[in-house]
XYZ file of C-alpha atoms in Angstrom:
780
model
C 35.861 34.166 -25.996
C 33.564 37.065 -25.168
C 33.566 39.112 -21.988
C 32.643 37.265 -18.796
C 29.874 39.767 -18.245
C 28.161 38.705 -21.438
C 26.020 35.642 -21.076
C 25.416 33.435 -24.065
C 21.778 34.502 -24.221
C 22.735 38.193 -24.395
C 25.189 37.485 -27.182
C 22.506 35.531 -29.015
C 20.101 38.419 -28.621
C 22.659 40.894 -29.994
C 23.422 38.691 -32.949
C 19.739 38.167 -33.631
C 19.350 41.943 -33.681
C 22.091 42.218 -36.328
C 24.979 43.294 -34.041
C 28.275 41.711 -35.129
C 30.832 40.440 -32.616
C 33.968 42.548 -32.375
C 37.597 41.495 -32.601
C 36.599 37.989 -33.501
C 34.720 37.370 -30.238
C 33.215 33.924 -29.974
C 35.228 32.888 -32.990
C 32.077 32.485 -34.993
C 30.894 29.697 -32.658
C 27.943 31.574 -31.171
C 24.529 30.346 -32.251
C 21.677 32.643 -33.170
C 18.313 32.397 -31.458
C 16.974 30.899 -34.659
C 19.634 28.175 -34.535
C 18.836 27.417 -30.895
C 15.127 27.272 -31.673
C 15.787 24.913 -34.570
C 17.951 22.788 -32.269
C 15.208 22.348 -29.641
C 12.051 22.401 -31.756
C 11.123 18.860 -32.679
C 13.526 17.378 -30.113
C 12.160 14.085 -28.707
C 12.648 12.627 -25.213
C 10.913 9.683 -23.577
C 9.868 10.747 -20.073
C 8.831 13.719 -17.974
C 12.147 13.682 -16.145
C 14.080 13.763 -19.417
C 11.960 16.688 -20.625
C 12.612 18.641 -17.444
C 16.321 17.839 -17.590
C 16.543 18.949 -21.227
C 15.263 22.445 -20.434
C 17.258 22.615 -17.180
C 20.458 21.793 -19.054
C 19.651 24.501 -21.592
C 18.854 26.977 -18.804
C 22.086 26.195 -16.974
C 24.053 26.752 -20.196
C 22.253 30.045 -20.870
C 21.965 31.350 -17.312
C 18.422 31.014 -15.933
C 16.501 28.696 -13.639
C 13.461 26.628 -14.614
C 9.990 26.243 -13.123
C 7.468 23.541 -13.904
C 4.364 24.994 -15.506
C 0.892 23.953 -16.587
C -0.042 20.596 -18.043
C -3.065 19.190 -19.829
C -4.380 15.642 -19.940
C -6.011 13.359 -22.445
C -9.773 13.494 -21.925
C -10.972 11.079 -19.284
C -7.468 10.005 -18.196
C -4.585 11.111 -16.006
C -2.132 10.767 -18.889
C -0.301 13.992 -19.693
C -0.950 15.440 -23.129
C 1.084 18.689 -22.991
C 3.529 20.015 -20.406
C 5.021 23.528 -20.079
C 8.254 24.621 -18.402
C 8.888 28.302 -17.687
C 11.725 30.568 -16.761
C 11.694 30.920 -12.974
C 10.922 34.653 -13.357
C 7.634 33.975 -15.143
C 4.626 35.889 -13.770
C 4.464 38.692 -11.216
C 4.431 38.683 -7.438
C 1.075 40.411 -7.147
C -0.488 37.547 -9.125
C -0.199 35.457 -5.942
C -2.337 36.059 -2.826
C -0.479 38.181 -0.275
C 0.152 36.345 2.999
C 2.349 36.904 6.005
C 4.650 34.192 4.701
C 5.445 35.843 1.345
C 4.959 39.539 2.231
C 8.642 40.047 3.107
C 9.966 37.638 0.510
C 12.200 39.268 -2.164
C 10.499 39.875 -5.486
C 12.103 37.642 -8.147
C 9.388 37.743 -10.805
C 9.688 39.875 -13.970
C 6.859 38.381 -16.036
C 9.405 36.674 -18.304
C 7.775 34.904 -21.255
C 10.558 32.401 -22.005
C 9.173 28.855 -22.016
C 9.125 25.465 -23.702
C 6.196 23.154 -24.415
C 6.213 19.376 -24.895
C 3.496 17.244 -26.445
C 3.164 13.569 -25.493
C 1.914 11.036 -28.022
C 0.351 7.627 -27.476
C 3.784 5.959 -27.509
C 5.043 8.101 -24.625
C 7.322 10.299 -26.714
C 7.755 13.905 -25.518
C 8.211 16.257 -28.483
C 9.062 19.974 -28.285
C 6.302 21.842 -30.128
C 6.871 25.393 -28.839
C 9.977 27.279 -27.726
C 10.210 30.930 -26.627
C 13.909 31.846 -26.107
C 13.671 35.574 -25.268
C 14.149 36.738 -21.644
C 13.325 40.182 -20.233
C 15.878 40.115 -17.417
C 19.606 39.833 -16.848
C 20.872 36.294 -17.107
C 23.250 34.645 -14.663
C 26.967 35.028 -15.337
C 29.021 31.915 -16.034
C 30.536 32.080 -12.547
C 27.108 32.282 -10.957
C 25.237 29.567 -12.835
C 26.045 26.854 -10.314
C 23.813 28.772 -7.858
C 20.716 28.467 -10.054
C 17.950 26.626 -8.218
C 17.313 24.105 -11.004
C 21.027 23.354 -11.493
C 21.550 20.938 -8.627
C 23.869 18.490 -10.363
C 27.245 18.248 -8.647
C 30.466 18.972 -10.457
C 32.877 16.053 -10.683
C 35.602 17.809 -8.725
C 33.300 18.844 -5.887
C 31.514 15.520 -5.635
C 34.749 13.993 -4.441
C 34.277 15.834 -1.170
C 31.507 13.382 -0.257
C 32.747 10.397 -2.258
C 31.895 7.381 -0.077
C 34.827 5.418 -1.486
C 37.330 8.093 -0.442
C 37.381 6.889 3.153
C 35.767 4.134 5.144
C 34.939 6.693 7.812
C 33.176 9.098 5.430
C 29.494 9.809 6.004
C 27.009 12.009 4.134
C 26.550 14.298 7.137
C 30.295 14.651 7.571
C 30.737 15.422 3.888
C 27.902 17.939 3.959
C 29.390 19.668 7.011
C 32.831 19.715 5.394
C 31.393 21.410 2.298
C 29.941 24.161 4.474
C 33.063 24.580 6.626
C 35.317 24.635 3.566
C 33.114 27.319 1.967
C 32.500 25.097 -1.069
C 29.752 26.704 -3.130
C 26.756 24.522 -3.968
C 23.337 25.455 -5.394
C 20.803 27.084 -3.067
C 18.411 24.506 -1.679
C 21.080 21.778 -1.717
C 20.220 19.818 1.409
C 21.431 16.829 3.371
C 18.891 14.720 1.428
C 20.599 15.686 -1.838
C 23.868 14.703 -0.204
C 22.406 11.304 0.756
C 21.105 10.757 -2.782
C 24.498 11.564 -4.282
C 26.276 9.214 -1.884
C 23.768 6.486 -2.727
C 24.349 6.863 -6.457
C 28.110 6.823 -5.912
C 27.946 4.041 -3.331
C 26.107 1.484 -5.448
C 29.478 0.476 -6.826
C 30.581 -0.692 -3.378
C 27.600 -3.036 -2.819
C 29.346 -6.343 -3.253
C 28.011 -8.504 -6.034
C 27.972 -11.418 -3.617
C 25.776 -9.495 -1.191
C 23.251 -8.590 -3.880
C 23.193 -12.136 -5.223
C 22.822 -13.491 -1.711
C 19.740 -11.317 -1.198
C 18.261 -12.527 -4.493
C 18.933 -16.138 -3.465
C 17.145 -15.441 -0.191
C 14.150 -14.122 -2.112
C 14.145 -17.216 -4.354
C 14.298 -19.548 -1.362
C 11.368 -17.781 0.281
C 9.448 -18.037 -3.009
C 9.998 -21.806 -3.162
C 8.930 -22.202 0.468
C 5.854 -19.975 0.469
C 4.766 -19.922 -3.158
C 3.138 -16.489 -2.848
C 6.285 -14.680 -1.682
C 6.691 -11.577 -3.854
C 9.905 -9.729 -4.610
C 11.079 -7.220 -7.172
C 14.447 -5.684 -8.036
C 15.211 -2.591 -10.081
C 18.482 -2.342 -11.960
C 20.223 0.681 -13.458
C 21.417 1.112 -17.041
C 24.554 -0.863 -16.279
C 22.629 -3.821 -14.889
C 23.467 -3.151 -11.231
C 20.757 -3.810 -8.660
C 19.649 -0.581 -7.000
C 16.208 -0.920 -5.372
C 14.598 -3.957 -3.717
C 11.033 -4.673 -2.577
C 9.654 -7.830 -0.973
C 6.697 -9.127 1.001
C 5.771 -12.634 2.110
C 2.595 -14.586 1.438
C 0.873 -13.698 4.709
C 1.444 -9.995 4.122
C -0.925 -10.180 1.159
C -3.635 -11.641 3.377
C -2.859 -9.038 6.048
C -3.267 -6.252 3.497
C -6.589 -7.673 2.299
C -7.872 -7.521 5.878
C -6.212 -4.362 7.217
C -4.789 -2.480 4.241
C -7.261 0.405 4.429
C -4.709 2.689 6.150
C -0.949 2.527 5.523
C 2.019 4.473 6.858
C 5.053 4.632 4.581
C 8.173 5.398 6.628
C 11.553 6.366 5.139
C 13.352 7.606 8.255
C 15.463 4.504 8.876
C 18.579 3.495 6.937
C 20.619 0.315 6.757
C 24.043 0.947 8.213
C 26.369 -0.833 5.801
C 25.312 0.818 2.534
C 23.144 3.631 3.925
C 20.193 2.393 1.861
C 16.743 3.658 2.784
C 14.753 1.006 4.649
C 11.130 1.816 3.801
C 8.478 -0.435 5.394
C 4.751 -0.320 4.628
C 2.994 -0.609 7.983
C -0.611 -0.751 9.144
C -2.614 -1.770 12.217
C -4.508 -5.012 12.808
C -7.729 -5.567 14.753
C -5.790 -5.511 18.050
C -4.373 -2.063 17.210
C -0.932 -3.603 16.773
C 1.633 -2.853 14.092
C 1.479 -5.084 11.040
C 3.999 -5.079 8.175
C 2.738 -5.306 4.592
C 6.142 -5.185 2.909
C 9.549 -3.545 2.965
C 11.926 -1.925 0.495
C 15.619 -1.039 0.263
C 16.056 2.112 -1.819
C 19.264 3.525 -3.232
C 17.986 7.116 -3.151
C 14.868 9.142 -2.376
C 14.111 10.320 -5.890
C 10.653 10.477 -7.400
C 11.585 7.757 -9.912
C 12.546 5.345 -7.116
C 9.292 5.971 -5.252
C 7.223 5.522 -8.412
C 8.902 2.171 -9.077
C 8.386 1.099 -5.453
C 4.704 2.081 -5.284
C 4.006 0.295 -8.568
C 5.698 -2.867 -7.265
C 3.718 -2.632 -4.029
C 0.473 -2.140 -5.947
C 1.191 -5.128 -8.186
C 2.067 -7.334 -5.215
C -1.309 -6.524 -3.634
C -3.311 -7.475 -6.708
C -3.807 -3.877 -7.857
C -5.700 -2.827 -4.714
C -4.776 0.625 -3.378
C -5.124 1.642 0.288
C -7.846 4.083 1.252
C -5.319 6.406 2.877
C -1.534 6.608 3.074
C 0.516 8.650 5.560
C 4.053 9.755 4.700
C 6.736 12.317 5.431
C 6.627 15.835 3.959
C 8.534 15.146 0.773
C 7.868 16.431 -2.745
C 9.226 13.258 -4.366
C 6.823 11.066 -2.354
C 3.987 13.487 -3.051
C 4.498 13.237 -6.812
C 4.832 9.445 -6.714
C 1.649 8.976 -4.663
C -0.334 11.198 -7.020
C 0.896 9.168 -9.980
C 0.501 5.624 -8.624
C -2.313 6.040 -6.042
C -4.570 8.700 -7.600
C -7.649 7.540 -5.639
C -5.867 7.261 -2.280
C -6.117 10.016 0.319
C -2.545 11.197 0.959
C -1.823 12.789 4.344
C 1.277 13.724 6.300
C 2.041 11.658 9.367
C 1.787 13.460 12.719
C 4.899 11.690 13.946
C 6.937 12.862 10.959
C 5.716 16.434 11.440
C 6.671 16.430 15.111
C 10.043 14.904 14.295
C 10.749 17.587 11.684
C 9.662 20.340 14.059
C 12.608 19.554 16.321
C 15.063 20.817 13.722
C 13.001 23.770 12.460
C 11.536 25.380 15.571
C 14.575 25.543 17.841
C 14.156 26.136 21.566
C 10.471 27.035 21.302
C 9.757 23.359 20.624
C 10.984 22.467 24.118
C 8.005 24.256 25.664
C 5.283 21.827 26.696
C 2.686 24.583 26.301
C 3.754 25.150 22.707
C 3.649 21.425 21.952
C 0.107 21.243 23.342
C -0.962 24.165 21.160
C 0.731 22.579 18.133
C -1.009 19.247 18.704
C -4.306 21.090 19.170
C -3.872 22.606 15.707
C -3.322 19.148 14.219
C -5.843 16.961 16.033
C -8.194 19.283 17.898
C -10.121 21.385 15.359
C -13.479 20.167 14.087
C -13.835 23.057 11.625
C -11.588 25.159 9.429
C -12.509 28.286 11.377
C -11.474 26.651 14.639
C -8.143 25.669 13.092
C -7.464 29.188 11.811
C -8.079 30.624 15.275
C -5.825 28.076 16.982
C -3.060 28.546 14.389
C -3.118 32.352 14.639
C -3.033 32.190 18.448
C 0.026 29.923 18.385
C 1.928 32.123 15.905
C 1.158 35.346 17.772
C 2.011 34.004 21.212
C 5.428 32.662 20.161
C 6.239 35.232 17.421
C 6.527 32.631 14.652
C 4.974 34.559 11.775
C 8.284 34.587 9.852
C 9.134 30.921 10.331
C 9.487 29.453 6.814
C 8.900 25.858 7.863
C 5.605 26.706 9.574
C 4.604 28.771 6.537
C 5.203 25.795 4.239
C 3.351 23.551 6.671
C 0.385 25.918 6.697
C 0.153 25.860 2.905
C -0.213 22.063 2.999
C -2.643 22.071 5.958
C -5.204 20.064 3.987
C -2.846 17.060 4.220
C -2.421 16.945 7.994
C -5.075 18.951 9.873
C -8.019 16.877 11.104
C -10.442 19.674 10.204
C -9.627 19.143 6.509
C -9.559 15.318 6.641
C -12.681 14.417 8.577
C -13.600 11.508 6.301
C -10.090 10.085 5.915
C -9.877 6.699 7.631
C -6.639 6.285 9.593
C -7.572 3.568 12.058
C -5.666 5.418 14.771
C -2.388 4.806 12.970
C -1.768 8.519 12.434
C -0.740 9.322 15.977
C 2.279 11.030 17.480
C 3.302 7.813 19.272
C 3.153 5.405 16.345
C 6.374 6.413 14.568
C 8.441 6.157 17.714
C 7.294 2.573 18.254
C 7.928 1.625 14.607
C 11.360 3.254 14.490
C 12.378 1.628 17.759
C 11.377 -1.728 16.309
C 13.900 -1.330 13.467
C 16.588 0.444 15.471
C 19.166 -1.947 16.826
C 18.500 -4.903 14.534
C 21.655 -4.203 12.515
C 25.120 -2.700 12.844
C 27.735 -1.289 10.471
C 28.743 -4.729 9.195
C 25.249 -6.128 8.592
C 24.739 -7.279 5.006
C 21.488 -6.832 3.112
C 20.607 -10.511 3.439
C 21.317 -10.461 7.155
C 19.163 -7.363 7.529
C 16.309 -9.080 5.644
C 16.600 -12.108 7.943
C 16.513 -9.902 11.036
C 13.525 -8.055 9.641
C 11.822 -11.420 9.079
C 12.294 -12.176 12.781
C 10.716 -8.840 13.692
C 7.697 -9.608 11.494
C 7.357 -13.082 13.021
C 7.437 -11.547 16.502
C 4.649 -9.138 15.552
C 2.561 -12.010 14.200
C 3.234 -14.051 17.311
C 1.902 -11.175 19.398
C -1.234 -11.125 17.253
C -1.741 -14.876 17.689
C -1.362 -14.567 21.456
C -3.873 -11.725 21.532
C -6.280 -13.749 19.366
C -6.045 -16.585 21.859
C -6.620 -14.224 24.786
C -9.704 -12.761 23.137
C -11.128 -16.207 22.403
C -10.542 -17.505 25.899
C -11.279 -14.517 28.115
C -13.700 -11.609 28.270
C -12.703 -8.048 29.131
C -13.688 -6.603 32.471
C -16.605 -4.243 31.953
C -16.741 -0.979 33.887
C -20.559 -1.210 34.050
C -21.407 -4.866 34.427
C -25.086 -4.708 33.469
C -24.780 -2.326 30.523
C -26.171 -4.049 27.422
C -24.166 -1.750 25.130
C -20.873 -2.643 26.817
C -21.848 -6.316 26.905
C -22.472 -6.269 23.156
C -19.197 -4.425 22.521
C -17.240 -6.911 24.645
C -18.770 -9.770 22.668
C -17.730 -8.446 19.251
C -14.668 -6.217 19.678
C -11.153 -7.334 20.538
C -9.967 -6.451 24.033
C -7.940 -3.441 22.959
C -10.683 -1.969 20.809
C -13.245 -2.647 23.517
C -11.244 -0.543 25.971
C -11.180 2.309 23.465
C -14.938 1.974 22.976
C -15.566 1.798 26.711
C -13.612 5.011 27.256
C -15.843 6.763 24.705
C -18.963 5.321 26.329
C -17.974 6.509 29.814
C -16.945 9.887 28.424
C -20.413 10.249 26.926
C -21.930 9.629 30.315
C -20.119 12.756 31.540
C -21.816 15.199 29.203
C -22.591 18.364 31.176
C -25.498 19.441 29.023
C -27.417 18.239 26.014
C -29.963 20.270 24.082
C -32.314 18.242 21.902
C -34.344 19.695 19.065
C -36.331 18.392 16.096
C -35.273 19.090 12.534
C -38.537 17.810 11.076
C -39.753 14.299 10.494
C -37.679 11.644 12.226
C -34.493 13.736 12.326
C -33.272 14.905 15.741
C -30.480 17.355 16.546
C -28.376 17.190 19.710
C -26.011 19.923 20.884
C -23.669 18.415 23.451
C -21.036 19.938 25.736
C -18.570 17.781 27.682
C -16.927 18.076 31.080
C -13.513 19.693 31.055
C -13.802 20.792 27.399
C -14.849 24.392 27.994
C -17.793 25.747 26.060
C -17.162 23.741 22.894
C -20.341 22.265 21.403
C -20.595 19.073 19.349
C -23.577 18.625 17.040
C -25.107 15.170 16.542
C -27.849 14.300 14.025
C -29.945 11.151 14.523
C -32.589 9.662 12.208
C -34.802 7.601 14.521
C -36.389 5.689 11.638
C -33.136 4.260 10.252
C -30.926 4.769 13.319
C -28.390 6.598 11.177
C -26.253 8.953 13.244
C -23.520 11.464 12.441
C -21.367 13.677 14.645
C -19.339 16.757 13.777
C -16.160 15.180 15.179
C -16.360 12.420 12.498
C -14.666 9.879 14.743
C -16.538 6.957 13.227
C -15.440 7.955 9.721
C -11.786 8.350 10.790
C -11.482 5.536 13.344
C -14.405 3.179 12.774
C -15.663 3.597 16.370
C -18.638 5.563 17.626
C -17.692 8.693 19.535
C -18.860 9.691 23.011
C -21.259 12.271 21.545
C -23.051 9.735 19.334
C -23.253 7.230 22.177
C -24.772 9.927 24.407
C -27.429 10.632 21.785
C -28.259 6.920 21.566
C -28.510 6.786 25.338
C -30.947 9.687 25.427
C -33.165 7.799 22.954
C -32.987 4.610 25.069
C -31.087 2.709 22.374
C -29.569 -0.171 24.361
C -27.748 -1.971 21.499
C -25.289 -0.745 18.918
C -26.776 -0.796 15.387
C -24.986 -3.434 13.331
C -23.900 -0.875 10.732
C -21.761 0.857 13.373
C -19.794 -2.241 14.379
C -16.836 -2.162 12.029
C -15.789 -5.691 11.033
C -12.084 -4.757 10.972
C -12.112 -4.263 14.763
C -13.936 -7.483 15.664
C -12.467 -10.747 16.920
C -13.448 -12.434 13.652
C -11.918 -9.764 11.405
C -9.870 -12.271 9.430
C -12.559 -14.937 9.378
C -15.133 -12.500 8.083
C -12.764 -11.714 5.218
C -12.065 -15.277 4.041
C -14.629 -17.573 5.751
C -12.159 -20.456 5.935
C -13.743 -23.819 6.725
C -10.854 -24.969 8.894
C -9.578 -23.383 12.070
C -6.151 -21.830 12.217
C -5.080 -24.572 14.648
C -5.127 -27.098 11.823
C -2.149 -25.385 10.243
C 0.028 -26.847 12.984
C -0.873 -30.339 11.733
C -0.127 -29.551 8.080
C 3.121 -30.327 6.317
C 5.114 -27.594 4.648
C 3.833 -28.649 1.227
C 0.213 -28.603 2.455
C 0.665 -25.127 3.917
C 2.164 -23.887 0.659
C -0.773 -25.410 -1.252
C -3.296 -23.831 1.106
C -1.655 -20.419 0.795
C -1.568 -20.589 -2.993
C -5.135 -21.783 -3.423
C -6.532 -19.350 -0.845
C -4.787 -16.443 -2.520
C -5.963 -17.529 -5.963
C -9.540 -17.901 -4.751
C -9.377 -14.456 -3.130
C -8.151 -12.917 -6.355
C -11.067 -14.518 -8.226
C -13.466 -13.118 -5.648
C -12.023 -9.642 -6.102
C -12.175 -10.037 -9.863
C -15.808 -11.120 -9.941
C -17.342 -8.960 -7.211
C -18.178 -5.865 -9.291
C -20.816 -7.343 -11.631
C -23.804 -9.555 -10.863
C -23.111 -11.689 -13.943
C -19.509 -12.335 -12.952
C -20.550 -13.206 -9.394
C -23.054 -15.738 -10.755
C -20.378 -17.311 -12.967
C -18.062 -17.606 -9.981
C -20.714 -19.165 -7.722
C -21.819 -21.619 -10.435
C -18.206 -22.646 -10.876
C -17.803 -23.232 -7.144
C -21.004 -25.269 -6.903
C -20.052 -27.391 -9.915
C -16.593 -27.964 -8.493
C -18.029 -28.896 -5.101
C -20.341 -31.504 -6.693
C -17.427 -32.955 -8.644
C -15.399 -33.279 -5.454
C -18.325 -34.939 -3.668
C -18.655 -37.525 -6.449
C -14.923 -38.141 -6.423
C -14.816 -38.836 -2.697
C -17.939 -41.028 -2.848
C -16.433 -43.162 -5.600
C -13.139 -43.243 -3.743
C -14.962 -44.423 -0.622
C -16.847 -47.056 -2.638
C -13.630 -48.400 -4.143
C -12.011 -48.507 -0.725
C -14.937 -50.447 0.734
C -14.917 -52.836 -2.235
C -11.218 -53.478 -1.750
C -11.833 -54.313 1.914
C -14.647 -56.723 1.018
C -12.433 -58.472 -1.535
C -9.679 -58.783 1.031
C -12.036 -60.358 3.563
C -13.412 -62.767 0.953
C -9.910 -63.842 -0.051
C -9.135 -64.657 3.572
C -12.275 -66.799 3.816
C -11.328 -68.620 0.609
C -7.916 -69.457 2.054
C -9.484 -70.900 5.190
C -11.982 -73.005 3.216
C -9.247 -74.354 0.903
C -7.610 -76.198 3.833
C -10.313 -78.950 3.604
C -13.199 -80.236 5.787
C -11.441 -79.784 9.132
C -14.743 -79.726 10.989
C -18.355 -80.702 10.591
C -19.338 -77.067 10.523
C -17.089 -76.533 7.563
C -18.760 -79.339 5.612
C -22.112 -77.703 6.068
C -20.923 -74.366 4.683
C -23.036 -73.331 1.666
C -21.471 -72.963 -1.741
C -19.856 -69.640 -2.646
C -21.956 -69.406 -5.798
C -24.841 -68.134 -3.728
C -22.807 -65.260 -2.261
C -23.612 -61.612 -2.973
C -22.237 -60.654 -6.391
C -18.998 -58.663 -6.429
C -18.889 -55.228 -8.028
C -15.623 -54.238 -9.673
C -14.955 -50.617 -10.681
C -12.847 -50.130 -13.768
C -11.199 -46.853 -14.616
C -8.534 -45.731 -16.988
C -4.968 -45.006 -15.920
C -5.731 -41.429 -14.804
C -8.422 -40.909 -12.188
C -9.079 -37.291 -13.121
C -9.566 -35.895 -16.592
C -10.690 -32.404 -17.552
C -13.653 -32.269 -19.866
C -13.584 -30.085 -22.972
C -16.212 -28.036 -24.684
C -16.901 -27.880 -28.409
C -14.015 -25.506 -28.971
C -11.579 -27.699 -27.077
C -11.338 -25.453 -24.016
C -10.786 -27.137 -20.695
C -13.749 -26.794 -18.325
C -14.416 -27.851 -14.774
C -17.186 -29.672 -12.998
C -18.328 -31.963 -15.838
C -19.076 -35.601 -14.803
C -16.689 -38.500 -15.362
C -18.643 -41.767 -15.119
C -16.956 -44.956 -13.973
C -17.956 -48.352 -15.453
C -18.671 -51.131 -13.008
C -19.784 -54.710 -13.650
C -20.396 -57.835 -11.659
C -17.990 -60.758 -11.597
C -20.953 -63.167 -11.337
C -24.402 -63.240 -12.957
C -26.854 -60.872 -11.288
C -30.606 -60.874 -10.982
C -32.545 -57.706 -11.923
C -33.448 -57.065 -8.299
C -29.725 -57.036 -7.394
C -28.834 -54.003 -9.549
C -27.306 -51.235 -7.396
C -28.263 -47.630 -8.200
C -25.692 -44.937 -7.292
C -27.433 -41.841 -5.850
C -25.420 -39.463 -8.079
C -25.910 -41.509 -11.233
C -29.630 -40.749 -11.573
C -31.086 -43.636 -13.641
C -27.775 -45.093 -14.804
C -26.976 -48.444 -13.074
C -23.360 -49.044 -12.122
C -23.513 -52.549 -13.518
C -24.633 -51.497 -16.991
C -21.758 -51.825 -19.509
C -22.494 -48.428 -21.039
C -19.856 -46.128 -22.571
C -20.439 -42.829 -20.816
C -18.636 -39.490 -21.213
C -15.783 -38.548 -18.901
C -16.592 -37.334 -15.431
C -14.285 -34.468 -14.565
C -13.047 -33.492 -11.152
C -10.835 -30.544 -10.421
C -7.114 -31.220 -10.613
C -4.388 -29.284 -8.805
C -3.048 -28.121 -12.185
C -6.421 -27.062 -13.602
C -7.255 -23.464 -14.348
C -9.308 -23.201 -11.185
C -7.062 -24.887 -8.660
C -3.608 -24.023 -9.968
C -1.189 -21.787 -8.161
C -0.715 -18.370 -9.566
C 1.170 -15.343 -8.389
C -1.218 -12.408 -8.295
């Protein structure tokens, strides 16, 4: 073999320049650059991850690290057309803007031109179309290549240090600490999360087959009971179950009502297998936690999150949330951009504060610092105000060189309120939310809890949350909140519409608006007024409110209505100055009202009737409601599709009315026949009395109408092409058992001019069946 100082790339460069190896070095096994280019050019892989891994493997073998480069898309889509990967030393440092964060960072760029380019075809195949092998810098030595940033794969010998099967007492944190204490070399950037992911991949072999099958059986049982229960399982190449996602039938309805803002939390783990427990959580109209679904993940890779988000999206009928709040994680960031491209992605305040505890040290214990930090997140109304607050915090506590804060600053558009004024969060993105959610999950399992047991315990938690919502619904329907100003028409209107919790939030804003210290009103021309408002205890800060008196449209610089769905104190003050004594209907958000669910579905029956239903009836109601909701969502975009849907409903309603009328007629006829049979039996006993002898003959009685039908009461009609349709009439024949006079013919109100007694052969009258296309159950 060649000298250890000579990397393979250097040897290839020498050979390509015509320099022969000496003393038989490399034994003639070294490849020329042309051979390497021929080996990679035209190579085909089938995913972005495989493409990245291909170049990373090559870089690790040669001695350089890899960076992801530019990519182009097919016109009008988000589908990648070409993708570049560079040597990590591509470009120059002065190409980037100079900031305090990178000013003292070592210069690693040499403007290296080495790269590879993939082209993606319509079938998803990634083909190498360009390869530049030459580097302009020294390559890593064989003994140093494990420290390359893009070479994070663990060696087999070293992975045994954190092998979960090595000891029942082993833990990822213990293994990670042991690696550091034992001076075991791992790649830079190798973190405790990488350690968790490795343990998860190793530990899937110790998830008992019985436990996995038991969880699947639990999912199947819930599906049979609820009908619309959704679950999904991902398996690896060897057929082993790795990731699980599930949500029940009511969660779909909950998401339809309150799925505009979602927090995705990955901070909790199941104890037995250390799987990630990742719930999707929102807030209902009482400002309570509501669970839309939950997942068990083997690792925290981008591929796992992509699979999970796609399953979640499918389970919710393809409807994405308006905004989603997550932890600061690159894998989640990539997955959200791929699956939820139209969703506003922000970092959760609670996750940021939790991460600050391990990155800011003792300075985070200062209450003054925490107040300044929270002011940077929630306080600024403008980018300039944020920059001033951020600079003041860094200068006062000497944090200019803190890497974590520098990274946080670069992603400020995902967490600072000044950059997300129009992102609806419904109040879910608060520093207190995560603590409540995590405490809800903490303690429901121990080290011996199986996956099925954990799912059952989680089901109890969800039922408890729903029970709290039902109790609050009852309280809102039976009582009225105490108003701070009894005769205020604005507060009276708010108490009538809003739930108790939301009313208290609104009332606090209303009273705060009453405490404005000064308000300067000016005209902007026409019907547009401008208000500059300062508040008590807020210093000299000014809030600007614009009001159009002709349309009553109002906007405030704080954007509280856009973010929360409630009018702010500044807007309410402006209304008060204009003697507006009622809230315009457009500013009463339906999601915060007592009838939030009813306004979504408009059910004809009260929720109390569910207590009187059997399990089968509840399952039927859930299925049909969900199917009807999916049809509404499918038809709502176009006027033509809405008309088709409404015509179908009206036709189906008429068919049901006819069915029940005929059913009632047959029931009444059966009763009349029964009564007549009883009279016949009494008269057959003979002339037991004089009154009986004087009874008139039965031939003069009212003629009897008998309805004849075929064996099946309901039959779907068909069009000319043989397609089943709904709402077409099925006429029943009826004739008299005795001769009738013309004036005795009975006309059915729904039969127009067709007498029931006429022995005509009419076409089939169709009523909707449970197994018809309209009324059948379908998982959406």
